[in-house]
Coordinates of N, CA and C and ligand atoms in Angstrom, one line a residue:
M282 N 12.3 13.4 13.4 CA 11.8 13.2 12.3 C 11.0 11.0 13.0
S283 N 9.8 11.3 13.5 CA 9.3 9.7 14.0 C 8.6 9.4 12.8
R284 N 8.8 8.3 11.9 CA 7.7 7.2 11.1 C 7.0 6.4 12.0
V285 N 5.6 6.3 12.1 CA 5.1 5.1 13.0 C 5.1 4.2 11.8
P286 N 5.3 2.9 12.2 CA 5.2 2.3 11.3 C 3.6 1.3 11.1
I287 N 3.9 0.9 10.0 CA 2.7 0.6 9.3 C 2.6 -0.7 8.9
I288 N 1.4 -1.7 9.1 CA 1.3 -2.7 8.3 C -0.2 -2.7 8.2
A289 N 0.3 -3.1 6.6 CA -1.1 -2.9 6.2 C -1.6 -4.1 5.5
G290 N -2.2 -4.9 5.3 CA -2.8 -6.2 4.9 C -3.8 -5.8 3.6
N291 N -3.8 -6.2 2.5 CA -4.4 -6.1 1.1 C -4.8 -7.4 0.8
W292 N -6.4 -7.4 1.3 CA -6.9 -8.5 1.0 C -7.0 -9.1 -0.7
K293 N -6.7 -8.4 -1.3 CA -7.1 -8.6 -3.0 C -8.4 -9.5 -3.0
L294 N -8.5 -10.3 -3.7 CA -10.3 -11.1 -4.2 C -10.3 -12.0 -3.6
F295 N -10.4 -11.7 -2.3 CA -10.5 -13.2 -1.3 C -11.5 -13.0 -0.1
K296 N -12.0 -13.4 0.0 CA -13.2 -13.3 1.7 C -14.4 -12.9 1.3
T297 N -15.4 -13.6 1.5 CA -16.7 -13.1 1.4 C -17.5 -11.9 2.4
S298 N -18.3 -11.6 2.8 CA -18.7 -10.9 3.6 C -18.5 -11.7 4.8
K299 N -19.2 -12.8 5.1 CA -19.0 -13.9 6.1 C -17.3 -13.9 6.7
E300 N -16.6 -14.2 5.5 CA -15.5 -14.6 6.1 C -14.6 -13.2 6.4
A301 N -15.0 -11.9 5.9 CA -14.1 -11.0 6.1 C -14.7 -10.3 7.4
I302 N -15.7 -10.8 7.7 CA -16.8 -10.0 9.2 C -15.7 -10.7 10.1
E303 N -15.6 -12.5 10.0 CA -14.6 -13.2 11.0 C -13.2 -12.6 11.2
L304 N -12.7 -12.4 10.0 CA -11.3 -12.1 9.8 C -11.0 -10.4 10.9
A305 N -11.5 -9.6 10.4 CA -11.7 -8.3 10.6 C -12.0 -8.3 12.6
S306 N -13.3 -8.9 12.7 CA -13.4 -9.5 14.3 C -12.5 -10.1 15.0
G307 N -11.9 -11.0 14.4 CA -10.6 -12.2 15.0 C -9.4 -11.4 15.6
L308 N -9.4 -10.2 14.4 CA -8.2 -9.3 14.3 C -7.8 -8.2 15.9
L309 N -9.5 -8.2 15.9 CA -9.1 -6.7 17.4 C -9.1 -7.0 18.3
P310 N -9.4 -8.2 18.5 CA -8.6 -8.6 20.4 C -7.2 -8.5 20.2
L311 N -6.8 -9.0 19.1 CA -5.5 -9.8 19.0 C -4.6 -8.4 18.8
V312 N -4.9 -7.4 18.5 CA -4.0 -6.0 18.0 C -4.2 -5.0 19.0
K313 N -5.4 -5.0 19.9 CA -5.8 -4.2 20.4 C -5.0 -3.2 21.0
N314 N -3.7 -3.6 21.6 CA -3.1 -2.8 22.2 C -2.0 -2.1 22.1
K315 N -1.7 -2.3 20.6 CA -0.9 -1.7 19.7 C -1.2 -0.3 19.4
S316 N -0.1 0.2 20.2 CA -0.6 1.9 19.9 C 1.1 2.6 18.8
N317 N 1.7 1.7 19.0 CA 2.8 2.1 18.1 C 3.1 1.5 16.7
V318 N 2.1 1.3 16.1 CA 1.7 0.8 14.9 C 0.5 1.2 14.3
E319 N 0.8 1.5 13.0 CA -0.5 1.8 12.4 C -1.2 0.5 11.7
I320 N -2.4 0.3 11.8 CA -2.8 -1.3 11.2 C -3.8 -1.1 10.0
I321 N -4.1 -1.4 9.2 CA -4.5 -1.1 7.7 C -5.2 -2.7 7.5
I322 N -6.4 -2.6 6.9 CA -6.6 -3.3 5.9 C -7.5 -3.3 4.8
S323 N -7.9 -4.3 3.9 CA -8.3 -3.8 2.4 C -9.1 -4.8 1.8
P324 N -9.7 -5.0 2.3 CA -10.9 -5.8 1.7 C -11.6 -5.6 0.2
V325 N -12.3 -6.0 -0.5 CA -13.0 -5.9 -1.6 C -13.9 -4.9 -1.5
F326 N -14.2 -4.4 -2.4 CA -15.2 -3.3 -2.5 C -16.7 -3.3 -1.2
T327 N -16.9 -4.6 -2.2 CA -18.4 -4.9 -1.4 C -18.8 -5.2 0.1
V328 N -17.6 -5.4 0.8 CA -17.6 -5.3 2.2 C -16.8 -4.6 3.0
L329 N -16.4 -3.2 2.3 CA -15.9 -2.4 2.9 C -16.9 -2.0 4.4
E330 N -18.0 -1.6 3.4 CA -19.1 -0.9 5.0 C -19.5 -2.0 6.1
R331 N -19.6 -2.9 5.6 CA -19.5 -4.1 6.2 C -18.3 -3.9 7.8
V332 N -17.6 -4.0 7.0 CA -16.2 -4.4 7.4 C -15.9 -3.2 8.4
S333 N -16.5 -2.1 8.1 CA -16.2 -0.7 8.6 C -17.1 -0.6 9.6
K334 N -18.0 -1.1 10.1 CA -18.8 -1.3 11.3 C -18.6 -1.8 12.2
V335 N -17.6 -3.4 11.9 CA -16.2 -4.2 12.9 C -15.7 -3.5 13.5
I336 N -15.0 -2.5 12.7 CA -13.7 -2.1 13.0 C -14.1 -0.6 13.7
A337 N -15.3 -0.4 13.8 CA -15.5 0.9 14.3 C -14.7 1.3 15.5
G338 N -14.1 2.4 15.5 CA -13.5 3.0 17.0 C -12.2 2.0 17.6
S339 N -11.7 1.1 16.5 CA -10.2 0.6 16.7 C -9.7 1.1 16.4
N340 N -8.3 0.3 16.5 CA -7.3 0.8 16.1 C -6.7 0.5 14.5
I341 N -7.4 -0.3 14.3 CA -7.4 -0.6 12.7 C -8.3 -0.1 11.6
K342 N -7.7 0.5 10.5 CA -8.0 1.8 9.8 C -8.2 1.1 8.4
L343 N -9.6 1.1 7.6 CA -10.0 0.9 6.4 C -9.2 1.1 5.1
A344 N -8.9 0.2 4.1 CA -8.5 0.9 3.2 C -9.5 0.3 1.7
A345 N -9.5 0.5 0.6 CA -10.3 0.3 -0.5 C -8.7 -0.2 -1.5
Q346 N -8.9 -0.9 -2.9 CA -7.7 -1.6 -3.4 C -7.3 -0.7 -4.4
D347 N -8.2 0.4 -4.8 CA -8.6 1.2 -6.2 C -9.6 2.1 -5.8
C348 N -9.8 3.4 -7.0 CA -10.7 4.2 -7.0 C -10.7 4.8 -8.3
F349 N -11.6 5.3 -8.9 CA -11.4 6.0 -9.9 C -11.4 7.5 -9.8
W350 N -11.2 8.1 -10.5 CA -11.0 9.8 -10.5 C -11.9 10.4 -10.5
E351 N -13.4 9.8 -11.5 CA -14.4 11.0 -11.5 C -15.2 10.7 -10.2
E352 N -15.6 12.0 -9.9 CA -16.7 11.8 -8.9 C -18.4 10.9 -9.0
E353 N -18.8 11.0 -10.0 CA -20.0 10.6 -10.5 C -19.9 10.4 -11.9
G354 N -20.5 9.7 -12.8 CA -21.2 9.9 -14.2 C -21.1 8.3 -14.7
A355 N -21.2 8.4 -15.6 CA -21.4 7.1 -16.8 C -20.3 6.7 -16.5
F356 N -19.8 5.9 -15.5 CA -18.4 4.9 -15.3 C -18.6 3.7 -15.3
T357 N -19.3 2.6 -15.9 CA -19.9 1.7 -15.0 C -19.0 0.6 -14.6
G358 N -19.7 0.6 -13.3 CA -18.2 -0.9 -12.3 C -17.2 0.1 -11.8
E359 N -17.1 1.6 -12.1 CA -16.2 2.3 -11.0 C -16.5 2.9 -9.7
V360 N -15.9 3.2 -8.6 CA -16.1 3.4 -7.3 C -15.1 4.9 -7.4
S361 N -16.2 6.0 -7.1 CA -15.5 6.9 -6.3 C -14.7 7.3 -5.3
P362 N -14.0 8.4 -5.2 CA -13.3 8.6 -3.7 C -14.2 8.8 -2.4
S363 N -15.1 10.0 -3.3 CA -16.4 10.2 -2.1 C -17.0 8.9 -1.6
M364 N -17.4 8.0 -2.6 CA -18.0 6.6 -2.0 C -17.5 5.7 -1.2
L365 N -15.8 5.9 -1.2 CA -14.8 5.2 -0.4 C -15.1 5.7 0.9
L366 N -15.0 6.9 0.9 CA -15.4 7.9 2.2 C -16.6 7.3 3.1
D367 N -17.5 7.4 2.0 CA -19.1 7.3 2.4 C -19.1 5.7 3.1
A368 N -17.6 4.7 2.2 CA -18.3 3.0 3.1 C -17.3 3.1 4.2
G369 N -17.0 4.2 4.9 CA -15.9 4.1 5.8 C -14.3 3.8 5.6
C370 N -13.7 4.2 4.5 CA -12.4 4.1 4.3 C -11.6 5.6 4.7
S371 N -10.6 5.5 5.4 CA -9.7 6.3 5.6 C -8.3 6.3 4.3
H372 N -8.2 5.3 3.9 CA -7.1 5.2 3.3 C -7.3 4.4 1.5
V373 N -6.8 4.3 0.6 CA -6.6 3.9 -0.8 C -5.8 3.3 -1.3
I374 N -5.4 2.1 -1.9 CA -4.6 1.9 -2.2 C -4.4 2.1 -4.0
I375 N -3.3 2.5 -4.1 CA -3.6 2.9 -5.9 C -1.8 2.6 -6.7
G376 N -2.2 2.0 -8.2 CA -1.1 1.6 -8.6 C -0.4 0.1 -8.5
H377 N -1.8 -0.8 -7.7 CA -1.3 -2.0 -7.3 C -0.5 -2.6 -8.4
S378 N 0.6 -3.4 -8.4 CA 1.4 -3.9 -9.4 C 0.0 -4.8 -10.3
E379 N -0.8 -5.4 -9.6 CA -2.0 -6.6 -10.4 C -3.0 -5.0 -11.4
R380 N -3.3 -4.4 -10.9 CA -3.7 -3.2 -11.7 C -3.0 -2.8 -12.7
R381 N -1.8 -2.4 -12.3 CA -1.1 -2.2 -13.5 C -1.1 -3.4 -15.1
Q382 N -0.6 -4.5 -14.4 CA -0.5 -6.0 -15.2 C -1.7 -6.2 -15.7
Y383 N -2.8 -6.1 -14.9 CA -3.9 -6.8 -15.4 C -5.2 -5.9 -16.0
F384 N -5.3 -4.8 -15.5 CA -5.7 -3.6 -15.9 C -5.7 -2.3 -16.1
G385 N -5.0 -2.6 -17.4 CA -4.2 -1.5 -17.7 C -4.1 0.5 -17.2
E386 N -3.7 -0.5 -15.9 CA -3.4 0.8 -14.8 C -1.8 1.7 -15.4
T387 N -1.6 2.8 -15.7 CA -0.4 3.4 -16.2 C 0.0 4.3 -15.0
D388 N 1.1 5.4 -15.3 CA 1.2 6.1 -14.5 C 0.5 7.7 -14.4
E389 N 0.2 7.7 -15.9 CA -1.0 9.0 -16.3 C -2.2 8.2 -15.2
T390 N -2.7 6.9 -15.1 CA -3.8 7.2 -14.9 C -3.6 6.6 -12.8
V391 N -2.8 6.3 -12.6 CA -2.2 6.4 -11.2 C -2.1 7.7 -11.1
N392 N -1.6 8.6 -11.1 CA -1.8 10.0 -11.2 C -3.2 10.6 -10.9
K393 N -3.8 10.2 -12.0 CA -5.1 11.3 -11.7 C -6.0 10.2 -10.7
K394 N -6.0 9.1 -10.4 CA -6.3 8.7 -9.0 C -5.9 9.4 -7.9
L395 N -4.6 9.3 -8.0 CA -4.0 9.9 -6.8 C -4.4 11.2 -6.2
K396 N -4.3 12.1 -7.3 CA -5.2 13.5 -6.9 C -6.6 13.4 -6.7
A397 N -7.4 12.5 -7.5 CA -9.0 12.2 -6.9 C -8.8 11.9 -5.3
A398 N -8.0 11.3 -5.2 CA -8.5 10.7 -3.8 C -7.9 11.7 -2.8
L399 N -6.7 12.3 -2.8 CA -6.1 13.1 -2.0 C -7.1 14.3 -1.8
S400 N -7.9 14.7 -3.2 CA -8.8 16.0 -2.9 C -9.6 15.7 -2.1
K401 N -10.0 14.3 -1.6 CA -11.4 13.9 -0.9 C -10.8 13.7 0.6
G402 N -9.5 13.7 0.7 CA -8.8 13.6 1.9 C -8.5 12.0 2.6
L403 N -8.7 11.2 1.2 CA -8.2 9.8 1.5 C -6.5 10.2 1.5
T404 N -5.9 9.1 2.8 CA -4.6 8.9 2.2 C -4.6 7.6 1.2
V405 N -3.4 7.7 0.5 CA -3.1 7.1 -0.3 C -2.0 5.9 -0.3
I406 N -2.1 4.9 -0.2 CA -0.9 4.1 -0.5 C -0.8 3.9 -2.2
L407 N 0.6 4.2 -2.2 CA 0.6 4.6 -3.9 C 1.7 3.2 -4.2
C408 N 1.4 2.3 -5.1 CA 2.8 0.9 -5.5 C 3.4 1.6 -6.2
V409 N 4.2 0.9 -6.0 CA 5.9 0.8 -6.6 C 6.0 -0.4 -7.0
G410 N 7.4 -0.5 -8.1 CA 7.9 -2.0 -8.2 C 8.4 -2.3 -9.6
E411 N 9.2 -3.1 -9.6 CA 9.3 -3.5 -10.8 C 9.5 -5.1 -11.3
T412 N 9.4 -5.4 -12.3 CA 9.1 -6.7 -12.8 C 10.7 -7.9 -12.6
L413 N 10.5 -9.2 -12.7 CA 12.0 -9.8 -12.6 C 12.6 -9.3 -14.0
Q414 N 12.3 -9.1 -15.0 CA 13.0 -8.7 -16.1 C 13.8 -7.3 -16.0
E415 N 12.6 -6.6 -15.4 CA 13.4 -5.1 -15.4 C 14.1 -5.2 -14.2
R416 N 14.6 -5.9 -13.0 CA 15.9 -6.1 -12.0 C 16.6 -6.8 -13.0
E417 N 16.6 -7.7 -13.6 CA 17.9 -8.7 -14.5 C 18.2 -7.5 -15.5
M418 N 17.5 -6.7 -15.9 CA 18.3 -5.6 -16.8 C 18.8 -4.4 -16.5
G419 N 18.7 -4.5 -15.1 CA 19.7 -3.6 -14.6 C 18.7 -2.4 -14.5
K420 N 17.3 -2.7 -14.7 CA 16.6 -1.4 -14.9 C 15.4 -0.6 -13.5
T421 N 16.1 -1.5 -12.7 CA 15.4 -1.3 -11.5 C 14.6 0.3 -11.2
F422 N 16.1 0.9 -10.8 CA 16.0 2.3 -10.6 C 15.7 3.0 -11.3
D423 N 15.5 3.0 -12.9 CA 15.1 3.9 -14.0 C 13.8 4.0 -13.9
L424 N 13.0 2.6 -13.6 CA 11.9 2.1 -13.9 C 11.0 2.8 -12.5
L425 N 11.4 2.7 -11.2 CA 11.1 3.5 -10.2 C 10.8 4.7 -9.7
Q426 N 11.7 5.4 -10.5 CA 12.3 6.7 -10.9 C 10.7 7.6 -12.2
K427 N 10.5 6.2 -13.0 CA 9.8 6.5 -13.9 C 8.3 6.8 -13.4
Q428 N 8.0 5.5 -12.3 CA 6.8 5.5 -11.6 C 6.4 6.3 -10.6
L429 N 7.9 7.3 -9.9 CA 7.1 7.7 -8.6 C 6.9 9.7 -10.0
K430 N 8.1 9.7 -10.5 CA 7.6 10.9 -11.1 C 6.3 11.1 -11.4
G431 N 6.2 9.8 -12.5 CA 4.5 10.0 -13.1 C 3.2 9.5 -12.1
G432 N 3.4 9.0 -11.3 CA 2.5 8.7 -9.9 C 2.3 10.0 -9.0
L433 N 3.3 10.7 -9.3 CA 3.5 12.0 -8.2 C 3.6 13.2 -9.1
S434 N 3.3 13.5 -10.5 CA 3.1 14.3 -11.1 C 2.1 15.4 -10.8
G435 N 2.7 16.8 -10.6 CA 1.7 17.7 -9.8 C 1.2 17.6 -8.5
I436 N 2.0 16.7 -7.8 CA 1.5 16.5 -6.3 C 2.7 17.4 -5.5
S437 N 1.9 18.5 -4.6 CA 2.5 19.7 -4.1 C 3.2 18.9 -2.6
S438 N 4.3 19.6 -1.8 CA 4.9 18.5 -0.7 C 3.8 18.9 0.7
N439 N 2.9 19.9 0.5 CA 2.2 19.6 1.6 C 1.0 18.6 1.6
S440 N 0.6 17.7 0.1 CA 0.2 16.1 -0.1 C 0.9 15.7 0.7
F441 N 2.1 15.6 1.3 CA 2.6 14.7 1.6 C 2.4 13.7 3.0
D442 N 1.8 14.5 3.8 CA 1.4 13.7 5.1 C 0.1 12.7 4.7
K443 N 0.0 12.7 3.6 CA -1.2 12.1 3.1 C -0.7 10.6 2.4
I444 N 0.2 10.7 2.3 CA 1.0 9.8 0.9 C 1.8 8.3 1.7
I445 N 1.4 7.6 1.2 CA 2.7 6.2 1.7 C 3.0 5.9 0.6
I446 N 4.2 4.9 0.7 CA 4.8 4.6 -0.4 C 5.0 3.1 -0.5
A447 N 4.7 2.4 -1.3 CA 4.6 1.0 -1.1 C 5.5 0.5 -2.0
Y448 N 6.9 -0.2 -1.8 CA 7.7 -0.6 -2.9 C 7.4 -2.3 -2.7
E449 N 6.9 -2.6 -3.8 CA 6.3 -3.9 -4.3 C 7.3 -4.9 -5.0
P450 N 8.2 -5.2 -5.5 CA 9.0 -6.1 -6.5 C 7.7 -6.7 -7.0
V451 N 7.7 -6.7 -8.3 CA 6.7 -8.0 -9.0 C 7.2 -8.9 -8.5
W452 N 8.4 -9.4 -8.8 CA 8.7 -10.7 -8.8 C 8.7 -11.5 -7.3
A453 N 9.1 -10.5 -6.2 CA 8.4 -11.3 -4.7 C 6.9 -11.3 -4.2
I454 N 5.9 -10.8 -5.7 CA 4.5 -11.1 -5.1 C 4.1 -12.3 -5.5
G455 N 3.4 -12.5 -4.2 CA 3.1 -14.2 -4.5 C 3.9 -15.3 -4.3
T456 N 5.2 -14.9 -4.5 CA 5.8 -15.8 -5.0 C 6.5 -16.8 -4.1
G457 N 6.6 -16.0 -2.7 CA 7.4 -16.6 -2.1 C 9.0 -16.4 -1.9
K458 N 9.3 -15.5 -3.1 CA 10.4 -14.9 -2.8 C 10.8 -13.6 -2.1
T459 N 11.3 -13.1 -1.0 CA 11.5 -12.4 -0.4 C 12.2 -11.4 -1.2
A460 N 12.3 -10.1 -1.6 CA 13.8 -9.5 -1.3 C 14.5 -9.7 -0.2
T461 N 15.5 -10.0 -0.3 CA 16.6 -9.7 0.8 C 16.2 -8.1 1.9
D462 N 16.6 -8.7 2.9 CA 16.5 -6.9 3.5 C 17.3 -5.8 3.0
Q463 N 18.5 -6.7 2.6 CA 19.5 -5.5 2.0 C 19.2 -5.0 0.6
Q464 N 18.3 -5.8 0.0 CA 18.0 -5.7 -1.8 C 16.8 -4.6 -0.9
A465 N 16.0 -4.8 -0.1 CA 14.9 -4.3 0.0 C 15.0 -2.7 0.5
E466 N 16.5 -2.3 1.3 CA 16.7 -1.5 2.5 C 17.7 -0.6 1.1
E467 N 18.2 -1.6 -0.4 CA 18.6 -0.5 -1.3 C 17.5 0.3 -1.4
V468 N 16.3 -0.3 -2.3 CA 15.3 0.7 -3.0 C 14.5 1.4 -2.2
H469 N 14.6 1.1 -0.7 CA 14.0 2.2 -0.4 C 14.5 3.4 0.0
A470 N 16.0 3.3 0.2 CA 16.7 4.6 0.3 C 16.9 5.2 -0.7
F471 N 16.6 4.2 -2.5 CA 16.7 4.9 -3.1 C 15.6 5.8 -3.6
I472 N 14.3 5.5 -3.2 CA 13.0 5.9 -3.1 C 12.8 7.0 -2.4
R473 N 13.6 7.0 -1.1 CA 13.6 8.2 -0.4 C 14.5 9.0 -0.7
S474 N 15.7 9.1 -1.5 CA 16.2 10.0 -1.6 C 15.7 10.6 -3.1
E475 N 15.2 9.7 -3.9 CA 14.1 10.3 -4.7 C 13.0 11.6 -4.6
I476 N 12.6 11.2 -3.3 CA 11.6 12.2 -2.8 C 12.3 12.9 -2.2
G477 N 13.3 13.2 -1.6 CA 14.1 14.4 -1.2 C 14.5 15.3 -2.4
S478 N 14.8 14.4 -3.6 CA 15.4 15.6 -4.8 C 14.2 16.1 -5.3
F479 N 13.2 15.5 -5.7 CA 11.4 16.1 -5.7 C 11.5 17.3 -5.5
Y480 N 11.1 16.7 -3.8 CA 10.6 17.7 -3.0 C 11.7 18.5 -1.9
S481 N 11.8 17.9 -1.1 CA 12.9 18.7 0.6 C 13.3 17.3 1.3
S482 N 14.2 17.5 1.8 CA 14.8 16.6 3.0 C 13.6 16.2 3.6
L483 N 12.9 17.1 4.3 CA 11.8 16.9 5.1 C 11.0 16.2 5.1
V484 N 10.2 16.2 3.8 CA 9.2 15.3 2.7 C 10.2 14.3 3.3
A485 N 10.8 13.6 2.7 CA 11.8 12.2 2.5 C 12.2 11.8 3.8
D486 N 12.3 12.6 4.8 CA 12.4 12.1 6.0 C 11.3 11.7 6.7
N487 N 10.1 12.4 6.1 CA 8.3 12.2 7.2 C 7.7 10.8 6.2
I488 N 8.0 10.9 4.6 CA 7.2 9.9 4.3 C 7.6 8.4 4.5
R489 N 6.7 7.6 5.0 CA 6.5 6.0 5.2 C 6.4 5.5 4.2
I490 N 7.8 4.7 3.9 CA 8.3 3.7 2.5 C 7.5 2.6 3.1
L491 N 6.5 1.5 2.7 CA 6.3 -0.4 3.2 C 7.0 -0.8 1.7
Y492 N 7.4 -1.8 2.5 CA 7.6 -3.1 1.6 C 6.5 -3.6 1.4
G493 N 6.6 -4.3 0.3 CA 5.1 -5.3 0.1 C 5.9 -6.5 -1.1
G494 N 5.5 -7.9 -0.3 CA 5.9 -9.1 -1.4 C 6.7 -10.1 -0.4
S495 N 5.9 -11.1 -0.4 CA 6.1 -12.6 0.4 C 6.4 -12.2 2.1
V496 N 5.8 -11.0 2.6 CA 5.9 -10.8 4.0 C 5.6 -11.4 4.6
K497 N 6.3 -12.5 5.4 CA 5.3 -13.2 6.4 C 5.6 -13.2 7.9
P498 N 5.1 -13.4 9.3 CA 6.0 -13.5 10.7 C 7.2 -13.3 10.5
E499 N 7.8 -14.4 9.4 CA 9.0 -15.1 9.5 C 10.1 -13.6 9.3
N500 N 9.7 -13.2 8.3 CA 10.6 -12.0 7.6 C 10.6 -11.1 8.2
I501 N 9.4 -10.2 9.1 CA 9.2 -9.6 9.4 C 10.4 -8.5 9.8
S502 N 11.1 -9.0 10.8 CA 11.4 -8.8 11.5 C 12.8 -8.2 11.0
G503 N 13.5 -8.8 9.8 CA 14.4 -8.3 9.4 C 14.6 -7.0 8.6
L504 N 13.4 -7.1 7.7 CA 13.0 -5.8 7.2 C 12.8 -4.8 7.6
I505 N 11.6 -4.9 8.6 CA 11.6 -3.7 9.2 C 12.2 -2.8 10.3
S506 N 13.5 -3.7 10.7 CA 14.7 -3.3 11.1 C 15.6 -2.5 10.0
Q507 N 15.3 -2.3 8.9 CA 15.9 -1.6 8.1 C 15.7 0.0 8.4
K508 N 16.7 0.9 7.9 CA 16.5 1.8 8.6 C 15.5 2.7 7.8
N509 N 15.3 2.5 6.2 CA 14.3 3.2 5.5 C 12.8 2.3 5.1
I510 N 12.4 1.1 6.0 CA 11.6 0.6 5.6 C 11.5 0.5 6.9
D511 N 9.4 1.4 6.8 CA 8.9 1.8 8.0 C 7.3 0.7 7.8
G512 N 7.2 -0.5 7.3 CA 6.3 -1.1 7.6 C 6.2 -2.0 6.5
A513 N 4.6 -2.5 6.4 CA 4.6 -3.4 5.1 C 3.4 -3.1 4.7
L514 N 3.3 -4.0 3.2 CA 1.6 -4.1 2.9 C 1.9 -5.5 2.6
V515 N 1.1 -6.6 3.1 CA 0.9 -7.8 3.1 C -0.3 -8.1 3.1
G516 N -0.1 -9.3 1.3 CA -0.8 -9.8 0.8 C -1.6 -11.1 1.5
G517 N -0.7 -12.5 1.1 CA -1.4 -13.7 1.4 C -1.3 -13.9 3.1
A518 N 0.0 -12.9 4.1 CA -0.2 -13.6 5.3 C -1.4 -12.4 6.0
S519 N -1.9 -11.6 5.1 CA -3.0 -10.8 5.8 C -3.9 -11.5 6.1
L520 N -4.4 -12.8 5.2 CA -5.6 -13.4 5.2 C -6.1 -14.2 6.5
Q521 N -5.2 -14.5 7.0 CA -5.6 -15.3 8.5 C -4.9 -14.4 9.5
V522 N -6.0 -14.5 10.7 CA -5.8 -13.9 11.9 C -5.0 -14.0 12.6
E523 N -4.1 -15.3 12.9 CA -3.0 -15.8 13.5 C -2.1 -14.6 12.6
S524 N -1.4 -14.9 11.6 CA -0.1 -14.6 10.7 C -0.5 -13.0 10.1
F525 N -1.8 -12.5 9.9 CA -1.6 -11.2 10.2 C -1.8 -10.1 11.5
A526 N -1.7 -10.7 12.5 CA -1.6 -10.5 14.1 C -0.2 -10.5 14.3
A527 N 0.5 -11.9 13.8 CA 1.6 -11.7 14.3 C 2.6 -10.7 13.5
L528 N 1.9 -10.5 12.2 CA 3.0 -9.1 11.8 C 2.8 -7.9 12.3
V529 N 1.4 -8.0 12.8 CA 1.4 -6.3 13.7 C 2.3 -6.4 15.0
N530 N 2.3 -7.5 15.6 CA 3.2 -8.0 17.0 C 4.3 -7.8 17.3
A531 N 4.9 -8.3 15.8 CA 6.3 -8.2 15.8 C 6.8 -6.4 15.5
V532 N 6.1 -5.8 14.9 CA 6.8 -4.5 15.1 C 6.9 -4.1 16.6
Ligands
13P6 P1 2.1 -11.2 -1.0 O1 2.4 -11.0 0.2 O2 1.0 -12.4 -1.2 O3 3.3 -11.4 -1.7 O4 1.6 -9.8 -1.9 C1 2.0 -8.9 -1.6 C2 1.1 -7.9 -2.3 O5 1.1 -7.7 -3.3 C3 0.3 -7.0 -1.3 O6 0.3 -5.6 -2.0

């Protein structure tokens, strides 16, 4: 088993095209010699194509932050997996907690999106994670089990080379509160064992599980050195060339 680590930057609702191009071009020389880590950036829809031209031929891959499940039709405001491929994406983030919290995403819609994205050959970063209230009520593991079961419903084990899981405790996102290395590792080990029991130990051994929530250059080493943490999905610290490059180079 060898799981190549991943550092993925979720740019969320930040960066105009000029800023996005500057950020992507600034990263290129600083990470170009990294071959032992997969690097992914995820700008807003409107700049995907332009950023894809900037990173073409490099070791940086492109992800969208969401997609719809239908290919085309009267669905105002949506973007389909084929359109993301067309814009240069290889990856798509699905089920981010902000989509669940503010835009009505459910395990059912996550599942539909995941199936649609996989059917077009995109690699999916499936996000799961509990809120502070759920953690305090002792519901973390039940909730994660529900999100995994729902999100992965009907997905067969041979799709797993195109699935990455991101564990992002909602209480750690943008709050400066990172889960401790042990808290994160405990949940990652749980997710891996759940995948093992839904599928097989081979699938569980190979799937990459990223941690997300206030990851910074100062705390990446402790997280990434945990046995079941295979990288990070980074918000705030992915918005500056120096901090994102430092995260990549810390792996
Ligand atoms: P922050 O790194 O800003 O906490 O965001 C994490 C996140 O939501 C990445 O998807």
